[in-house]
Amino acid sequence: MAKHRRTPAPSRTRIRLATATATAAALTGGLLAVSATSAGAADSVHHPQADFNGDGYGDVAISAGDATVSGKKQAGDIVALYGSASGTTSTKRTTISQDTSGVPGTAETDDGFGWSSAYGDFNHDGFDDLAVSARWEKVGTDVNGGTVAVLWGSASGLSGGTTITDPAVSSHDLWGKALASGDFDGDGKDDLAIGSSSATVHVYKGGTTKSASLGGRYTVRPDIVSGGGTGPLSLFAGDVNGDSRSDLVVNGFETDSDMGYNTNYYVPGSDTGLTTSGAQQLKRGIITGIGDVNGDGFGDIVTGQEWDPDLKNADGSTVTVPGSVTGGQIHITYGSGTGPAAATDISQDTGNVPGGSERGDWFGSELSVGDVNGDGYVDVAVGAAGENLDGVVNAGSVTVLYGSAEGLNTTSGSQFFAQSTAGVPGSDEKDDYFGSEVKLADTNKDGKADLVVGAIGENGSNGALTYLPSDGTKITATGSRSISTSAAGVSTDGSPRFGANAAN
């Protein structure tokens, strides 16, 4: 029996459906995390970037989920790029597949190892670890059962791994299709939330060891559709209500809608972990970051809703998705002592935000949060991978919006980057999808977040990364560099799509 696969797109989830019956027209998403993407400034434990080797430089883990490994198509790799005084480079890295020594499993065709990942110090030894799934792995006779492994951090970086065994193989598929790390019970240890095709999220408490001893497990079930290709499409963690416990944002399809519209649910942490008591429905979108953009001590939920208002169903009919706008938008739902509070929306037509809202831009298809200028306000990088520039279709772009006491500043100071921006490596090319992933992390240890951008369509879907450092006040092209698929140690056989998703 052939594995069921959706058409790959530059996406954290590889699907961009606004309703359960709509045809995917847009792309991008990964990595992910949930991810600094998913960490809030007010979070007690889950720090804004990974540090796998404990040297104080922020590290970035990037997927090549469709990479060929040992001749096996779409087996998948993940690449850990270790930070340095020069920021993110290809010289300090570890490229890992299921054929890497010490990693559980074996590289097989269509496994998709690396498409989903999340970092956290799961064994509490001072080094961040990396949870990685192979969501299409065959488990026994269960086609697409999926597997999750934790790759262990150390002074030399990531090495070896331990399987997080699926406790309910027969009740769902796609184990590990969504992952997030956070301290949901406030005990000072990172927990791991794992999604599958079921609406039930399994949470492994901090204390997992290399010998597969687990700190405990429980489940939480938000009000989303279960079964098939549904369940959580993405998971993101951060402290929204300021109680020093991570909360979880779960993305999925509504159960109370005939069309199965996409939505998000806020699930708060507590002394005993995540609980649906106090859960709230949020605005729509796929990718979320949680960070304190207005400096009030509460994590704010930033979500991208990239699709246009009129999407096509499989039968050719048109559906209008509630709350959507042409070209895409992001929603900022401000945190408070009682959880999510007031919300505001930003598109490329808002204030002096660069560019303009055009059909198929996919503004908000990816985003990441981090403090670029060290002023204590979290800033947001927003991908628009479908942006057309000077007639070049799907060249892609990234906008950086800066935090302030009033929230994200849409009046002045915003930045716009494409491969045609002076100093940025490369050039605008058809279907590059620059901005198909964005990741803010302090990779050169100067206390300011730098920007890593994925272009999943570069060089015939080989993919590539662009590093754009902070100069202390803003993101700059000075000192930027490109990291190719081959430089990252990933095979260019087939279409590896390096740079699609970053660990959250």
Short mmCIF file of C-alpha atoms in Angstrom, two decimals:
data_model
loop_
_atom_site.label_atom_id
_atom_site.label_comp_id
_atom_site.label_asym_id
_atom_site.label_seq_id
_atom_site.Cartn_x
_atom_site.Cartn_y
_atom_site.Cartn_z
CA MET A 1 0.00 0.00 0.00
CA ALA A 2 1.44 3.37 -1.02
CA LYS A 3 1.84 6.02 1.61
CA HIS A 4 -0.66 8.86 1.48
CA ARG A 5 1.16 12.11 0.76
CA ARG A 6 -0.07 15.58 0.06
CA THR A 7 1.63 17.68 -2.58
CA PRO A 8 4.65 19.14 -0.78
CA ALA A 9 4.69 22.88 -0.26
CA PRO A 10 7.02 25.23 1.61
CA SER A 11 5.03 24.76 4.75
CA ARG A 12 5.41 23.74 8.35
CA THR A 13 2.56 21.35 7.82
CA ARG A 14 2.77 21.07 4.04
CA ILE A 15 -0.89 21.96 3.83
CA ARG A 16 -2.49 25.33 3.70
CA LEU A 17 -6.18 24.61 4.02
CA ALA A 18 -8.60 27.17 5.39
CA THR A 19 -11.36 24.57 5.49
CA ALA A 20 -11.20 20.82 5.70
CA THR A 21 -12.62 20.53 2.18
CA ALA A 22 -10.71 23.34 0.45
CA THR A 23 -8.00 22.73 -2.12
CA ALA A 24 -4.57 23.96 -1.03
CA ALA A 25 -3.67 26.97 -3.12
CA ALA A 26 -1.11 28.66 -0.91
CA LEU A 27 2.01 27.42 0.78
CA THR A 28 4.29 27.84 3.49
CA GLY A 29 4.72 27.00 7.04
CA GLY A 30 7.44 23.72 10.03
CA LEU A 31 8.97 24.76 11.21
CA LEU A 32 7.09 25.00 13.35
CA ALA A 33 7.68 26.01 16.97
CA VAL A 34 6.07 26.52 18.31
CA SER A 35 9.44 27.46 17.72
CA ALA A 36 12.11 31.49 19.14
CA THR A 37 8.98 31.11 16.85
CA SER A 38 7.00 29.61 19.65
CA ALA A 39 8.70 30.85 22.75
CA GLY A 40 7.33 33.81 24.64
CA ALA A 41 9.47 36.38 26.39
CA ALA A 42 7.50 35.72 29.58
CA ASP A 43 7.96 31.94 29.38
CA SER A 44 9.69 30.60 32.46
CA VAL A 45 11.71 27.85 30.81
CA HIS A 46 11.34 27.57 27.02
CA HIS A 47 13.95 30.09 25.92
CA PRO A 48 13.71 32.02 22.67
CA GLN A 49 16.32 29.93 20.84
CA ALA A 50 17.96 26.54 21.06
CA ASP A 51 21.50 25.93 22.34
CA PHE A 52 22.33 22.30 21.59
CA ASN A 53 26.02 22.50 22.53
CA GLY A 54 25.76 24.86 25.51
CA ASP A 55 28.17 27.49 24.17
CA GLY A 56 25.75 30.41 24.57
CA TYR A 57 25.27 30.95 20.85
CA GLY A 58 21.76 30.42 19.52
CA ASP A 59 21.42 27.39 17.24
CA VAL A 60 18.88 26.80 14.46
CA ALA A 61 17.55 23.39 13.39
CA ILE A 62 16.22 23.38 9.81
CA SER A 63 14.42 20.63 7.93
CA ALA A 64 15.18 19.02 4.61
CA GLY A 65 12.18 16.75 5.01
CA ASP A 66 12.10 15.47 1.43
CA ALA A 67 15.84 14.81 1.17
CA THR A 68 17.11 11.61 -0.42
CA VAL A 69 19.10 9.53 2.08
CA SER A 70 21.05 6.44 1.04
CA GLY A 71 19.09 6.40 -2.21
CA LYS A 72 15.73 6.56 -0.41
CA LYS A 73 13.60 9.38 -1.83
CA GLN A 74 11.94 11.75 0.64
CA ALA A 75 13.45 9.91 3.62
CA GLY A 76 14.38 13.25 5.17
CA ASP A 77 17.17 15.07 6.98
CA ILE A 78 17.35 17.74 9.64
CA VAL A 79 20.30 20.13 9.91
CA ALA A 80 21.47 21.72 13.18
CA LEU A 81 23.33 24.94 12.38
CA TYR A 82 25.34 25.96 15.43
CA GLY A 83 25.77 29.66 16.20
CA SER A 84 29.17 31.33 16.27
CA ALA A 85 30.81 34.75 16.51
CA SER A 86 30.00 35.00 12.80
CA GLY A 87 26.38 33.99 13.30
CA THR A 88 24.79 31.18 11.30
CA THR A 89 27.15 29.44 8.90
CA SER A 90 27.38 26.06 7.20
CA THR A 91 30.77 25.26 8.77
CA LYS A 92 29.46 24.44 12.24
CA ARG A 93 26.64 21.99 11.72
CA THR A 94 25.33 18.46 12.18
CA THR A 95 23.23 16.89 9.43
CA ILE A 96 21.12 14.05 10.77
CA SER A 97 18.96 11.37 9.18
CA GLN A 98 17.58 8.05 10.41
CA ASP A 99 20.73 6.47 8.97
CA THR A 100 22.94 8.57 11.27
CA SER A 101 24.70 6.45 13.90
CA GLY A 102 22.76 6.31 17.16
CA VAL A 103 19.54 7.74 15.69
CA PRO A 104 16.54 5.38 16.00
CA GLY A 105 15.09 3.85 12.85
CA THR A 106 16.29 3.52 9.28
CA ALA A 107 15.98 5.95 6.40
CA GLU A 108 13.12 4.77 4.17
CA THR A 109 11.33 6.19 1.17
CA ASP A 110 8.62 8.73 2.09
CA ASP A 111 9.32 8.80 5.85
CA GLY A 112 9.65 12.62 5.89
CA PHE A 113 12.07 12.68 8.82
CA GLY A 114 12.61 16.25 9.99
CA TRP A 115 9.49 17.98 8.67
CA SER A 116 8.36 18.59 12.28
CA SER A 117 10.70 19.36 15.18
CA ALA A 118 10.82 21.14 18.54
CA TYR A 119 13.71 21.91 20.87
CA GLY A 120 13.89 21.73 24.67
CA ASP A 121 16.08 20.40 27.46
CA PHE A 122 14.08 17.23 27.96
CA ASN A 123 16.53 15.46 30.26
CA HIS A 124 17.40 18.63 32.21
CA ASP A 125 21.17 18.38 31.71
CA GLY A 126 21.76 21.96 30.55
CA PHE A 127 21.90 21.16 26.83
CA ASP A 128 18.92 21.61 24.54
CA ASP A 129 17.70 18.47 22.79
CA LEU A 130 15.69 18.17 19.58
CA ALA A 131 12.47 16.20 19.15
CA VAL A 132 12.06 15.16 15.52
CA SER A 133 9.31 13.18 13.81
CA ALA A 134 9.09 10.98 10.77
CA ARG A 135 5.35 11.36 10.46
CA TRP A 136 4.94 8.97 7.51
CA GLU A 137 7.03 6.16 9.00
CA LYS A 138 5.44 2.72 8.77
CA VAL A 139 5.10 1.27 12.27
CA GLY A 140 4.60 -2.50 12.15
CA THR A 141 1.63 -2.94 9.82
CA ASP A 142 0.44 0.63 10.39
CA VAL A 143 1.19 2.60 7.23
CA ASN A 144 1.84 6.28 8.09
CA GLY A 145 1.91 5.48 11.79
CA GLY A 146 4.73 7.92 12.42
CA THR A 147 7.59 8.03 14.90
CA VAL A 148 9.15 10.63 17.22
CA ALA A 149 12.75 10.60 18.44
CA VAL A 150 14.61 12.92 20.81
CA LEU A 151 18.14 13.75 19.59
CA TRP A 152 20.33 14.55 22.56
CA GLY A 153 22.32 17.75 23.06
CA SER A 154 25.89 17.74 24.40
CA ALA A 155 29.03 19.86 24.41
CA SER A 156 29.71 18.58 20.89
CA GLY A 157 26.16 19.20 19.67
CA LEU A 158 23.39 16.78 18.78
CA SER A 159 24.13 13.07 18.76
CA GLY A 160 22.26 9.83 19.34
CA GLY A 161 18.57 9.58 19.99
CA THR A 162 15.76 7.91 21.91
CA THR A 163 12.33 6.93 20.59
CA ILE A 164 9.23 8.40 22.22
CA THR A 165 6.96 5.42 21.73
CA ASP A 166 3.44 6.03 20.48
CA PRO A 167 1.12 4.84 23.28
CA ALA A 168 -1.91 4.44 20.98
CA VAL A 169 -0.66 3.28 17.58
CA SER A 170 -4.00 1.81 16.47
CA SER A 171 -6.06 4.90 17.35
CA HIS A 172 -4.37 7.40 15.03
CA ASP A 173 -1.75 7.96 12.34
CA LEU A 174 0.95 10.59 11.74
CA TRP A 175 2.46 10.42 15.23
CA GLY A 176 4.53 13.57 15.57
CA LYS A 177 2.91 15.59 12.77
CA ALA A 178 2.98 18.54 15.20
CA LEU A 179 5.41 19.10 18.09
CA ALA A 180 5.90 21.78 20.74
CA SER A 181 8.02 22.18 23.86
CA GLY A 182 7.24 24.20 26.98
CA ASP A 183 7.03 24.05 30.76
CA PHE A 184 3.29 23.47 30.96
CA ASP A 185 3.20 22.60 34.69
CA GLY A 186 5.77 25.13 35.95
CA ASP A 187 8.15 22.57 37.46
CA GLY A 188 11.20 24.06 35.72
CA LYS A 189 11.54 21.26 33.16
CA ASP A 190 10.68 21.26 29.46
CA ASP A 191 7.71 19.09 28.50
CA LEU A 192 6.98 17.77 24.99
CA ALA A 193 3.55 18.00 23.33
CA ILE A 194 2.96 15.57 20.45
CA GLY A 195 0.13 15.72 17.91
CA SER A 196 -1.12 13.14 15.44
CA SER A 197 -4.16 12.65 13.19
CA SER A 198 -6.26 12.51 16.38
CA ALA A 199 -7.50 15.62 18.18
CA THR A 200 -5.85 14.29 21.35
CA VAL A 201 -2.50 15.88 22.22
CA HIS A 202 -0.10 13.70 24.24
CA VAL A 203 2.14 15.57 26.67
CA TYR A 204 5.36 14.03 28.03
CA LYS A 205 6.49 15.70 31.23
CA GLY A 206 10.07 16.86 31.76
CA GLY A 207 12.46 14.16 32.87
CA THR A 208 12.73 12.00 29.76
CA THR A 209 16.10 10.20 29.73
CA LYS A 210 18.36 8.66 27.11
CA SER A 211 17.28 5.24 28.37
CA ALA A 212 13.66 6.09 27.44
CA SER A 213 12.53 6.61 31.02
CA LEU A 214 9.71 9.16 30.85
CA GLY A 215 8.78 11.80 33.40
CA GLY A 216 5.09 11.01 33.02
CA ARG A 217 2.43 11.42 30.33
CA TYR A 218 -1.08 12.85 30.10
CA THR A 219 -3.42 13.93 27.33
CA VAL A 220 -5.47 17.00 26.51
CA ARG A 221 -8.11 17.24 23.79
CA PRO A 222 -9.07 20.67 22.38
CA ASP A 223 -12.26 21.08 20.38
CA ILE A 224 -10.86 20.27 16.92
CA VAL A 225 -11.68 17.70 14.23
CA SER A 226 -10.06 14.29 14.58
CA GLY A 227 -9.11 11.62 12.05
CA GLY A 228 -7.68 11.37 8.54
CA GLY A 229 -5.34 14.26 7.80
CA THR A 230 -6.81 16.41 10.59
CA GLY A 231 -5.94 16.60 14.27
CA PRO A 232 -3.55 19.43 15.26
CA LEU A 233 -2.03 21.06 12.19
CA SER A 234 0.47 22.91 14.39
CA LEU A 235 1.32 23.46 18.07
CA PHE A 236 2.99 26.52 19.65
CA ALA A 237 3.97 27.21 23.27
CA GLY A 238 4.52 30.33 25.37
CA ASP A 239 3.35 32.01 28.57
CA VAL A 240 0.35 34.18 27.66
CA ASN A 241 -1.08 34.86 31.14
CA GLY A 242 2.19 35.48 33.00
CA ASP A 243 1.86 32.63 35.51
CA SER A 244 5.30 31.15 34.69
CA ARG A 245 3.70 28.14 33.01
CA SER A 246 3.73 27.65 29.27
CA ASP A 247 0.39 27.70 27.50
CA LEU A 248 -0.31 25.96 24.20
CA VAL A 249 -1.91 27.24 21.00
CA VAL A 250 -3.42 24.36 19.02
CA ASN A 251 -4.33 24.84 15.37
CA GLY A 252 -6.95 22.61 13.76
CA PHE A 253 -10.41 22.52 12.17
CA GLU A 254 -13.54 23.54 14.08
CA THR A 255 -15.87 20.74 15.12
CA ASP A 256 -18.94 23.01 15.18
CA SER A 257 -18.73 24.14 11.54
CA ASP A 258 -20.16 22.32 8.54
CA MET A 259 -17.22 23.53 6.50
CA GLY A 260 -14.64 22.60 9.12
CA TYR A 261 -13.02 26.03 9.14
CA ASN A 262 -9.48 26.35 10.38
CA THR A 263 -9.08 27.96 13.79
CA ASN A 264 -6.83 28.10 16.88
CA TYR A 265 -7.43 27.28 20.52
CA TYR A 266 -5.60 28.64 23.54
CA VAL A 267 -5.04 25.86 26.11
CA PRO A 268 -3.60 27.20 29.40
CA GLY A 269 -0.94 25.59 31.54
CA SER A 270 -1.54 24.88 35.23
CA ASP A 271 0.09 23.22 38.26
CA THR A 272 -0.87 19.88 36.76
CA GLY A 273 -0.13 20.76 33.14
CA LEU A 274 -2.28 21.74 30.18
CA THR A 275 -6.00 21.91 30.77
CA THR A 276 -9.06 22.69 28.65
CA SER A 277 -10.47 24.57 31.63
CA GLY A 278 -10.14 28.15 30.50
CA ALA A 279 -9.49 27.21 26.87
CA GLN A 280 -10.45 29.90 24.35
CA GLN A 281 -11.01 29.97 20.62
CA LEU A 282 -8.71 32.42 18.83
CA LYS A 283 -8.50 33.95 15.38
CA ARG A 284 -7.74 31.81 12.36
CA GLY A 285 -4.37 30.99 10.82
CA ILE A 286 -1.77 28.23 10.75
CA ILE A 287 1.53 29.54 12.11
CA THR A 288 1.85 31.22 15.52
CA GLY A 289 4.57 32.85 17.59
CA ILE A 290 4.21 33.93 21.21
CA GLY A 291 6.23 36.89 22.53
CA ASP A 292 5.77 40.09 24.49
CA VAL A 293 5.54 42.71 21.72
CA ASN A 294 4.31 45.52 24.01
CA GLY A 295 6.54 44.86 27.02
CA ASP A 296 3.78 44.39 29.59
CA GLY A 297 5.08 41.05 30.88
CA PHE A 298 2.52 38.88 29.08
CA GLY A 299 3.18 36.80 25.97
CA ASP A 300 1.21 38.02 22.96
CA ILE A 301 -0.10 35.52 20.39
CA VAL A 302 0.90 36.42 16.83
CA THR A 303 -0.79 34.27 14.18
CA GLY A 304 -0.54 34.35 10.39
CA GLN A 305 -3.67 33.91 8.28
CA GLU A 306 -2.20 33.94 4.79
CA TRP A 307 -5.01 32.77 2.54
CA ASP A 308 -7.22 34.90 0.30
CA PRO A 309 -10.95 35.23 1.08
CA ASP A 310 -12.18 33.01 -1.75
CA LEU A 311 -10.79 29.48 -1.82
CA LYS A 312 -11.77 26.65 -4.10
CA ASN A 313 -13.27 23.41 -2.84
CA ALA A 314 -12.37 20.10 -4.45
CA ASP A 315 -15.63 20.24 -6.46
CA GLY A 316 -14.72 23.64 -7.90
CA SER A 317 -17.11 25.66 -5.75
CA THR A 318 -15.88 28.73 -3.89
CA VAL A 319 -15.88 29.19 -0.14
CA THR A 320 -15.32 32.49 1.65
CA VAL A 321 -13.35 31.99 4.81
CA PRO A 322 -14.52 34.19 7.70
CA GLY A 323 -12.07 36.90 8.66
CA SER A 324 -9.71 36.45 5.72
CA VAL A 325 -8.36 39.30 3.58
CA THR A 326 -6.72 39.49 0.19
CA GLY A 327 -2.99 38.83 0.39
CA GLY A 328 -3.01 37.58 3.97
CA GLN A 329 -2.61 39.15 7.41
CA ILE A 330 -1.32 38.56 10.91
CA HIS A 331 -3.37 38.73 14.12
CA ILE A 332 -1.91 39.97 17.41
CA THR A 333 -3.92 38.74 20.39
CA TYR A 334 -2.50 40.45 23.46
CA GLY A 335 -1.83 38.47 26.61
CA SER A 336 -3.13 39.40 30.05
CA GLY A 337 -3.42 37.97 33.54
CA THR A 338 -6.56 36.12 32.42
CA GLY A 339 -5.15 34.90 29.11
CA PRO A 340 -5.86 36.15 25.57
CA ALA A 341 -7.41 39.63 25.49
CA ALA A 342 -7.86 42.29 22.80
CA ALA A 343 -6.73 41.52 19.24
CA THR A 344 -5.63 43.58 16.27
CA ASP A 345 -4.87 42.71 12.65
CA ILE A 346 -2.04 43.82 10.35
CA SER A 347 -1.77 43.35 6.59
CA GLN A 348 0.47 44.90 3.94
CA ASP A 349 -2.20 47.57 3.55
CA THR A 350 -1.99 48.60 7.23
CA GLY A 351 -0.37 51.96 7.95
CA ASN A 352 3.11 52.18 6.48
CA VAL A 353 3.75 48.43 6.38
CA PRO A 354 5.93 47.85 3.28
CA GLY A 355 4.35 46.52 0.10
CA GLY A 356 0.68 46.17 -0.66
CA SER A 357 -1.87 43.40 -0.20
CA GLU A 358 -2.20 41.39 -3.41
CA ARG A 359 -3.85 38.09 -4.11
CA GLY A 360 -1.56 35.16 -3.48
CA ASP A 361 1.06 37.05 -1.44
CA TRP A 362 0.61 34.66 1.52
CA PHE A 363 1.62 37.36 4.00
CA GLY A 364 1.70 35.58 7.36
CA SER A 365 2.39 32.15 5.92
CA GLU A 366 5.43 32.11 8.19
CA LEU A 367 6.44 34.23 11.17
CA SER A 368 8.91 34.29 14.02
CA VAL A 369 9.33 36.42 17.14
CA GLY A 370 12.50 37.78 18.77
CA ASP A 371 14.10 40.99 20.01
CA VAL A 372 16.18 42.36 17.12
CA ASN A 373 17.32 45.60 18.79
CA GLY A 374 17.46 44.62 22.46
CA ASP A 375 14.89 47.18 23.61
CA GLY A 376 12.82 44.63 25.54
CA TYR A 377 9.99 44.59 23.01
CA VAL A 378 9.63 41.47 20.89
CA ASP A 379 9.75 42.04 17.13
CA VAL A 380 8.12 39.92 14.42
CA ALA A 381 9.45 38.66 11.08
CA VAL A 382 6.65 37.84 8.62
CA GLY A 383 7.08 35.77 5.46
CA ALA A 384 5.12 36.43 2.27
CA ALA A 385 6.48 33.58 0.16
CA GLY A 386 4.00 34.15 -2.66
CA GLU A 387 4.94 37.80 -3.23
CA ASN A 388 5.37 38.74 -6.91
CA LEU A 389 8.13 41.30 -7.48
CA ASP A 390 8.55 43.20 -10.75
CA GLY A 391 6.73 40.48 -12.64
CA VAL A 392 8.62 37.60 -11.00
CA VAL A 393 5.96 35.21 -9.71
CA ASN A 394 6.36 33.82 -6.18
CA ALA A 395 9.74 35.43 -5.66
CA GLY A 396 8.83 35.96 -2.01
CA SER A 397 9.61 38.54 0.66
CA VAL A 398 10.01 39.07 4.40
CA THR A 399 8.76 42.01 6.50
CA VAL A 400 10.17 42.84 9.94
CA LEU A 401 7.80 44.69 12.30
CA TYR A 402 9.13 46.18 15.52
CA GLY A 403 7.54 46.00 18.96
CA SER A 404 6.76 49.02 21.13
CA ALA A 405 4.73 49.96 24.21
CA GLU A 406 1.74 50.31 21.85
CA GLY A 407 2.35 46.94 20.18
CA LEU A 408 3.79 46.33 16.73
CA ASN A 409 4.72 49.62 15.08
CA THR A 410 3.02 49.95 11.68
CA THR A 411 3.75 53.66 11.33
CA SER A 412 7.53 53.66 10.90
CA GLY A 413 10.62 51.50 11.13
CA SER A 414 9.32 48.39 9.36
CA GLN A 415 11.73 46.62 7.01
CA PHE A 416 11.21 44.73 3.75
CA PHE A 417 13.63 42.13 2.35
CA ALA A 418 13.71 40.15 -0.88
CA GLN A 419 16.55 38.60 -2.81
CA SER A 420 16.59 41.78 -4.90
CA THR A 421 17.26 43.91 -1.79
CA ALA A 422 20.73 45.47 -1.94
CA GLY A 423 23.26 43.23 -0.20
CA VAL A 424 20.97 40.18 0.07
CA PRO A 425 22.49 37.16 -1.69
CA GLY A 426 20.82 35.88 -4.85
CA SER A 427 18.11 37.43 -7.01
CA ASP A 428 14.35 37.32 -7.39
CA GLU A 429 13.44 34.18 -9.34
CA LYS A 430 10.16 32.48 -10.17
CA ASP A 431 8.96 30.12 -7.44
CA ASP A 432 11.89 30.71 -5.08
CA TYR A 433 9.40 31.33 -2.25
CA PHE A 434 11.84 33.46 -0.26
CA GLY A 435 10.21 33.74 3.17
CA SER A 436 8.83 30.21 3.18
CA GLU A 437 10.46 29.99 6.61
CA VAL A 438 11.69 32.73 8.95
CA LYS A 439 13.52 32.30 12.22
CA LEU A 440 14.69 34.96 14.67
CA ALA A 441 17.49 33.81 17.00
CA ASP A 442 20.60 35.36 18.56
CA THR A 443 23.13 33.21 16.72
CA ASN A 444 26.17 35.46 17.27
CA LYS A 445 25.63 35.99 21.03
CA ASP A 446 25.39 39.80 20.96
CA GLY A 447 22.02 39.85 22.74
CA LYS A 448 20.10 40.75 19.56
CA ALA A 449 18.08 38.39 17.36
CA ASP A 450 19.35 37.71 13.85
CA LEU A 451 17.16 36.53 10.97
CA VAL A 452 17.39 33.27 9.04
CA VAL A 453 15.16 33.04 5.94
CA GLY A 454 14.24 29.91 3.99
CA ALA A 455 13.62 29.88 0.24
CA ILE A 456 12.20 26.42 -0.30
CA GLY A 457 11.94 26.72 -4.07
CA GLU A 458 15.52 27.86 -4.68
CA ASN A 459 17.39 25.91 -7.38
CA GLY A 460 14.52 23.67 -8.42
CA SER A 461 13.22 23.01 -4.89
CA ASN A 462 16.63 22.16 -3.49
CA GLY A 463 16.00 25.04 -1.10
CA ALA A 464 18.40 27.46 0.57
CA LEU A 465 18.83 29.68 3.63
CA THR A 466 19.79 33.33 3.91
CA TYR A 467 21.34 34.72 7.10
CA LEU A 468 20.64 38.41 7.82
CA PRO A 469 22.23 39.67 11.05
CA SER A 470 21.08 42.35 13.46
CA ASP A 471 23.37 45.39 13.58
CA GLY A 472 22.08 46.15 17.07
CA THR A 473 19.17 48.33 15.95
CA LYS A 474 17.71 46.54 12.93
CA ILE A 475 18.15 43.61 10.56
CA THR A 476 20.79 44.35 7.92
CA ALA A 477 22.09 42.79 4.71
CA THR A 478 25.65 43.73 5.74
CA GLY A 479 27.33 40.48 6.70
CA SER A 480 24.57 38.39 5.15
CA ARG A 481 25.25 35.02 3.53
CA SER A 482 23.50 32.22 1.71
CA ILE A 483 23.65 28.58 2.80
CA SER A 484 22.96 26.12 0.00
CA THR A 485 21.59 22.60 0.29
CA SER A 486 24.91 20.97 -0.55
CA ALA A 487 26.80 23.24 1.88
CA ALA A 488 24.45 21.97 4.61
CA GLY A 489 25.38 18.37 3.79
CA VAL A 490 22.03 17.52 2.20
CA SER A 491 21.77 15.54 -1.03
CA THR A 492 20.44 17.46 -4.04
CA ASP A 493 19.00 14.28 -5.53
CA GLY A 494 15.28 14.94 -5.98
CA SER A 495 13.77 17.98 -4.23
CA PRO A 496 14.93 18.05 -0.59
CA ARG A 497 13.23 21.39 0.15
CA PHE A 498 15.94 22.43 2.58
CA GLY A 499 14.82 25.39 4.68
CA ALA A 500 11.11 24.64 4.87
CA ASN A 501 10.71 24.38 8.63
CA ALA A 502 12.70 25.48 11.68
CA ALA A 503 12.41 23.83 15.08
CA ASN A 504 10.10 25.71 17.40
#
